[in-house]
mmCIF file with all atom_site columns, C-alpha atoms and ligand atoms in Angstrom:
data_model
loop_
_atom_site.group_PDB
_atom_site.id
_atom_site.type_symbol
_atom_site.label_atom_id
_atom_site.label_alt_id
_atom_site.label_comp_id
_atom_site.label_asym_id
_atom_site.label_entity_id
_atom_site.label_seq_id
_atom_site.pdbx_PDB_ins_code
_atom_site.Cartn_x
_atom_site.Cartn_y
_atom_site.Cartn_z
_atom_site.occupancy
_atom_site.B_iso_or_equiv
_atom_site.pdbx_formal_charge
_atom_site.auth_seq_id
_atom_site.auth_comp_id
_atom_site.auth_asym_id
_atom_site.auth_atom_id
_atom_site.pdbx_PDB_model_num
ATOM   1  C  CA  . MET A 1 1  ? 80.539  80.932 107.484 1.00 93.00 ? 1   MET A CA  1
ATOM   2  C  CA  . VAL A 1 2  ? 82.412  79.985 104.316 1.00 95.00 ? 2   VAL A CA  1
ATOM   3  C  CA  . ILE A 1 3  ? 85.396  77.671 104.794 1.00 94.00 ? 3   ILE A CA  1
ATOM   4  C  CA  . LYS A 1 4  ? 87.186  76.372 101.715 1.00 95.00 ? 4   LYS A CA  1
ATOM   5  C  CA  . GLU A 1 5  ? 90.552  75.123 100.515 1.00 96.00 ? 5   GLU A CA  1
ATOM   6  C  CA  . VAL A 1 6  ? 92.578  77.157 98.038  1.00 95.00 ? 6   VAL A CA  1
ATOM   7  C  CA  . GLU A 1 7  ? 95.767  76.251 96.194  1.00 96.00 ? 7   GLU A CA  1
ATOM   8  C  CA  . VAL A 1 8  ? 98.676  78.689 96.270  1.00 95.00 ? 8   VAL A CA  1
ATOM   9  C  CA  . LYS A 1 9  ? 101.971 78.544 94.363  1.00 94.00 ? 9   LYS A CA  1
ATOM   10 C  CA  . ASP A 1 10 ? 104.192 79.190 97.361  1.00 93.00 ? 10  ASP A CA  1
ATOM   11 C  CA  . ILE A 1 11 ? 103.703 79.498 101.112 1.00 94.00 ? 11  ILE A CA  1
ATOM   12 C  CA  . MET A 1 12 ? 106.938 81.428 101.787 1.00 94.00 ? 12  MET A CA  1
ATOM   13 C  CA  . THR A 1 13 ? 106.486 85.169 101.206 1.00 93.00 ? 13  THR A CA  1
ATOM   14 C  CA  . LYS A 1 14 ? 109.447 87.518 101.426 1.00 95.00 ? 14  LYS A CA  1
ATOM   15 C  CA  . THR A 1 15 ? 108.621 90.295 103.843 1.00 95.00 ? 15  THR A CA  1
ATOM   16 C  CA  . ASN A 1 16 ? 109.957 93.693 104.866 1.00 93.00 ? 16  ASN A CA  1
ATOM   17 C  CA  . LEU A 1 17 ? 108.799 93.157 108.438 1.00 91.00 ? 17  LEU A CA  1
ATOM   18 C  CA  . PRO A 1 18 ? 111.687 94.076 110.750 1.00 93.00 ? 18  PRO A CA  1
ATOM   19 C  CA  . VAL A 1 19 ? 111.295 90.845 112.717 1.00 91.00 ? 19  VAL A CA  1
ATOM   20 C  CA  . SER A 1 20 ? 111.731 88.245 109.980 1.00 95.00 ? 20  SER A CA  1
ATOM   21 C  CA  . ASP A 1 21 ? 112.797 87.460 106.425 1.00 96.00 ? 21  ASP A CA  1
ATOM   22 C  CA  . TYR A 1 22 ? 109.677 85.556 105.385 1.00 95.00 ? 22  TYR A CA  1
ATOM   23 C  CA  . ALA A 1 23 ? 106.027 85.428 106.330 1.00 94.00 ? 23  ALA A CA  1
ATOM   24 C  CA  . VAL A 1 24 ? 104.062 82.193 106.291 1.00 93.00 ? 24  VAL A CA  1
ATOM   25 C  CA  . ASN A 1 25 ? 100.293 82.414 106.467 1.00 94.00 ? 25  ASN A CA  1
ATOM   26 C  CA  . PRO A 1 26 ? 98.629  79.030 106.024 1.00 93.00 ? 26  PRO A CA  1
ATOM   27 C  CA  . TYR A 1 27 ? 95.170  80.514 105.801 1.00 93.00 ? 27  TYR A CA  1
ATOM   28 C  CA  . VAL A 1 28 ? 93.372  83.790 105.141 1.00 93.00 ? 28  VAL A CA  1
ATOM   29 C  CA  . GLY A 1 29 ? 90.290  84.833 107.030 1.00 92.00 ? 29  GLY A CA  1
ATOM   30 C  CA  . CYS A 1 30 ? 88.988  84.210 110.489 1.00 91.00 ? 30  CYS A CA  1
ATOM   31 C  CA  . THR A 1 31 ? 85.918  82.900 112.274 1.00 89.00 ? 31  THR A CA  1
ATOM   32 C  CA  . HIS A 1 32 ? 85.855  85.957 114.524 1.00 89.00 ? 32  HIS A CA  1
ATOM   33 C  CA  . ALA A 1 33 ? 85.331  89.578 113.685 1.00 90.00 ? 33  ALA A CA  1
ATOM   34 C  CA  . CYS A 1 34 ? 87.222  91.461 116.364 1.00 90.00 ? 34  CYS A CA  1
ATOM   35 C  CA  . LYS A 1 35 ? 86.793  95.220 116.146 1.00 92.00 ? 35  LYS A CA  1
ATOM   36 C  CA  . TYR A 1 36 ? 90.528  95.689 116.743 1.00 91.00 ? 36  TYR A CA  1
ATOM   37 C  CA  . CYS A 1 37 ? 91.632  93.148 114.127 1.00 91.00 ? 37  CYS A CA  1
ATOM   38 C  CA  . HIS A 1 38 ? 95.077  93.777 112.634 1.00 88.00 ? 38  HIS A CA  1
ATOM   39 C  CA  . ALA A 1 39 ? 94.483  91.393 109.743 1.00 91.00 ? 39  ALA A CA  1
ATOM   40 C  CA  . SER A 1 40 ? 91.104  92.396 108.317 1.00 93.00 ? 40  SER A CA  1
ATOM   41 C  CA  . PHE A 1 41 ? 92.809  94.328 105.495 1.00 93.00 ? 41  PHE A CA  1
ATOM   42 C  CA  . MET A 1 42 ? 93.597  90.908 103.998 1.00 93.00 ? 42  MET A CA  1
ATOM   43 C  CA  . LYS A 1 43 ? 90.017  90.650 102.778 1.00 94.00 ? 43  LYS A CA  1
ATOM   44 C  CA  . ARG A 1 44 ? 90.870  92.878 99.819  1.00 95.00 ? 44  ARG A CA  1
ATOM   45 C  CA  . PHE A 1 45 ? 93.234  90.184 98.537  1.00 93.00 ? 45  PHE A CA  1
ATOM   46 C  CA  . THR A 1 46 ? 90.393  87.673 98.365  1.00 93.00 ? 46  THR A CA  1
ATOM   47 C  CA  . ASN A 1 47 ? 87.279  87.550 96.207  1.00 94.00 ? 47  ASN A CA  1
ATOM   48 C  CA  . HIS A 1 48 ? 85.022  87.062 99.186  1.00 97.00 ? 48  HIS A CA  1
ATOM   49 C  CA  . PRO A 1 49 ? 81.836  89.128 99.346  1.00 97.00 ? 49  PRO A CA  1
ATOM   50 C  CA  . GLU A 1 50 ? 81.414  87.972 102.956 1.00 97.00 ? 50  GLU A CA  1
ATOM   51 C  CA  . PRO A 1 51 ? 82.605  90.360 105.660 1.00 96.00 ? 51  PRO A CA  1
ATOM   52 C  CA  . TRP A 1 52 ? 85.752  89.627 107.668 1.00 94.00 ? 52  TRP A CA  1
ATOM   53 C  CA  . GLY A 1 53 ? 84.920  87.052 110.299 1.00 92.00 ? 53  GLY A CA  1
ATOM   54 C  CA  . GLU A 1 54 ? 82.705  85.015 107.981 1.00 94.00 ? 54  GLU A CA  1
ATOM   55 C  CA  . PHE A 1 55 ? 85.223  83.230 105.771 1.00 94.00 ? 55  PHE A CA  1
ATOM   56 C  CA  . VAL A 1 56 ? 88.418  81.194 105.985 1.00 93.00 ? 56  VAL A CA  1
ATOM   57 C  CA  . ASP A 1 57 ? 90.501  80.087 103.000 1.00 94.00 ? 57  ASP A CA  1
ATOM   58 C  CA  . ILE A 1 58 ? 92.768  77.221 104.001 1.00 93.00 ? 58  ILE A CA  1
ATOM   59 C  CA  . LYS A 1 59 ? 95.840  77.146 101.771 1.00 95.00 ? 59  LYS A CA  1
ATOM   60 C  CA  . SER A 1 60 ? 97.476  74.123 100.245 1.00 96.00 ? 60  SER A CA  1
ATOM   61 C  CA  . TRP A 1 61 ? 100.834 74.507 98.507  1.00 96.00 ? 61  TRP A CA  1
ATOM   62 C  CA  . PRO A 1 62 ? 103.347 72.407 96.603  1.00 96.00 ? 62  PRO A CA  1
ATOM   63 C  CA  . GLU A 1 63 ? 106.523 71.085 98.175  1.00 95.00 ? 63  GLU A CA  1
ATOM   64 C  CA  . ILE A 1 64 ? 108.867 73.968 99.002  1.00 91.00 ? 64  ILE A CA  1
ATOM   65 C  CA  . ASN A 1 65 ? 111.393 74.361 96.204  1.00 86.00 ? 65  ASN A CA  1
ATOM   66 C  CA  . LYS A 1 66 ? 115.067 74.407 97.310  1.00 91.00 ? 66  LYS A CA  1
ATOM   67 C  CA  . PRO A 1 67 ? 114.399 74.553 101.071 1.00 92.00 ? 67  PRO A CA  1
ATOM   68 C  CA  . GLY A 1 68 ? 118.123 75.022 101.756 1.00 95.00 ? 68  GLY A CA  1
ATOM   69 C  CA  . LYS A 1 69 ? 117.857 78.647 100.672 1.00 94.00 ? 69  LYS A CA  1
ATOM   70 C  CA  . TYR A 1 70 ? 115.893 79.343 103.861 1.00 95.00 ? 70  TYR A CA  1
ATOM   71 C  CA  . VAL A 1 71 ? 118.566 78.071 106.255 1.00 95.00 ? 71  VAL A CA  1
ATOM   72 C  CA  . GLY A 1 72 ? 119.565 80.870 108.627 1.00 96.00 ? 72  GLY A CA  1
ATOM   73 C  CA  . LYS A 1 73 ? 116.516 82.958 107.744 1.00 96.00 ? 73  LYS A CA  1
ATOM   74 C  CA  . GLU A 1 74 ? 113.608 83.664 110.046 1.00 94.00 ? 74  GLU A CA  1
ATOM   75 C  CA  . ALA A 1 75 ? 109.987 83.015 109.229 1.00 93.00 ? 75  ALA A CA  1
ATOM   76 C  CA  . PHE A 1 76 ? 107.079 84.768 110.888 1.00 90.00 ? 76  PHE A CA  1
ATOM   77 C  CA  . PHE A 1 77 ? 104.236 82.277 110.989 1.00 90.00 ? 77  PHE A CA  1
ATOM   78 C  CA  . CYS A 1 78 ? 100.792 83.825 110.792 1.00 89.00 ? 78  CYS A CA  1
ATOM   79 C  CA  . SER A 1 79 ? 101.795 87.472 110.464 1.00 87.00 ? 79  SER A CA  1
ATOM   80 C  CA  . VAL A 1 80 ? 98.185  88.280 109.598 1.00 87.00 ? 80  VAL A CA  1
ATOM   81 C  CA  . THR A 1 81 ? 96.634  85.854 112.094 1.00 74.00 ? 81  THR A CA  1
ATOM   82 C  CA  . ALA A 1 82 ? 97.915  84.749 115.494 1.00 55.00 ? 82  ALA A CA  1
ATOM   83 C  CA  . GLY A 1 83 ? 101.652 84.382 115.011 1.00 46.00 ? 83  GLY A CA  1
ATOM   84 C  CA  . SER A 1 84 ? 105.120 83.485 116.172 1.00 47.00 ? 84  SER A CA  1
ATOM   85 C  CA  . ILE A 1 85 ? 108.668 83.824 114.822 1.00 52.00 ? 85  ILE A CA  1
ATOM   86 C  CA  . LEU A 1 86 ? 110.691 80.694 114.162 1.00 58.00 ? 86  LEU A CA  1
ATOM   87 C  CA  . PRO A 1 87 ? 114.315 80.383 113.035 1.00 64.00 ? 87  PRO A CA  1
ATOM   88 C  CA  . MET A 1 88 ? 114.808 78.127 110.029 1.00 66.00 ? 88  MET A CA  1
ATOM   89 C  CA  . LYS A 1 89 ? 117.266 75.275 110.570 1.00 62.00 ? 89  LYS A CA  1
ATOM   90 C  CA  . ALA A 1 90 ? 118.791 72.674 108.279 1.00 53.00 ? 90  ALA A CA  1
HETATM 91 S  S1  . SF4 B 2 .  ? 92.493  87.484 113.062 1.00 82.85 ? 101 SF4 B S1  1
HETATM 92 FE FE1 . SF4 B 2 .  ? 92.615  87.639 115.306 1.00 82.85 ? 101 SF4 B FE1 1
HETATM 93 S  S2  . SF4 B 2 .  ? 92.141  89.798 115.768 1.00 82.85 ? 101 SF4 B S2  1
HETATM 94 FE FE2 . SF4 B 2 .  ? 91.449  89.389 113.646 1.00 82.85 ? 101 SF4 B FE2 1
HETATM 95 S  S3  . SF4 B 2 .  ? 89.272  88.851 113.843 1.00 82.85 ? 101 SF4 B S3  1
HETATM 96 FE FE3 . SF4 B 2 .  ? 90.462  86.938 113.900 1.00 82.85 ? 101 SF4 B FE3 1
HETATM 97 S  S4  . SF4 B 2 .  ? 90.813  86.516 116.090 1.00 82.85 ? 101 SF4 B S4  1
HETATM 98 FE FE4 . SF4 B 2 .  ? 90.194  88.667 115.880 1.00 82.85 ? 101 SF4 B FE4 1
#
């Protein structure tokens, strides 16, 4: 199992998902390897040679720039892990 921290420029990703305006995924990877996984396609966006289920990249990101622009929007936390939808408030 490979678990490491990675720095990303932004944690808010605009999405075309019908349920939200933004997706927030604080990590990529998983410690499981479910046969029915809906998120295993994310491996192609990493440089990991390990198979899905054997790595986790924990993201760190800078302070969110102009957070007011997200007021009234919805964010889907963990759209490619276990997730939930949260409304953004001031
Ligand atoms: S992300 Fe969820 S479904 Fe996919 S392998 Fe991990 S626990 Fe299983």
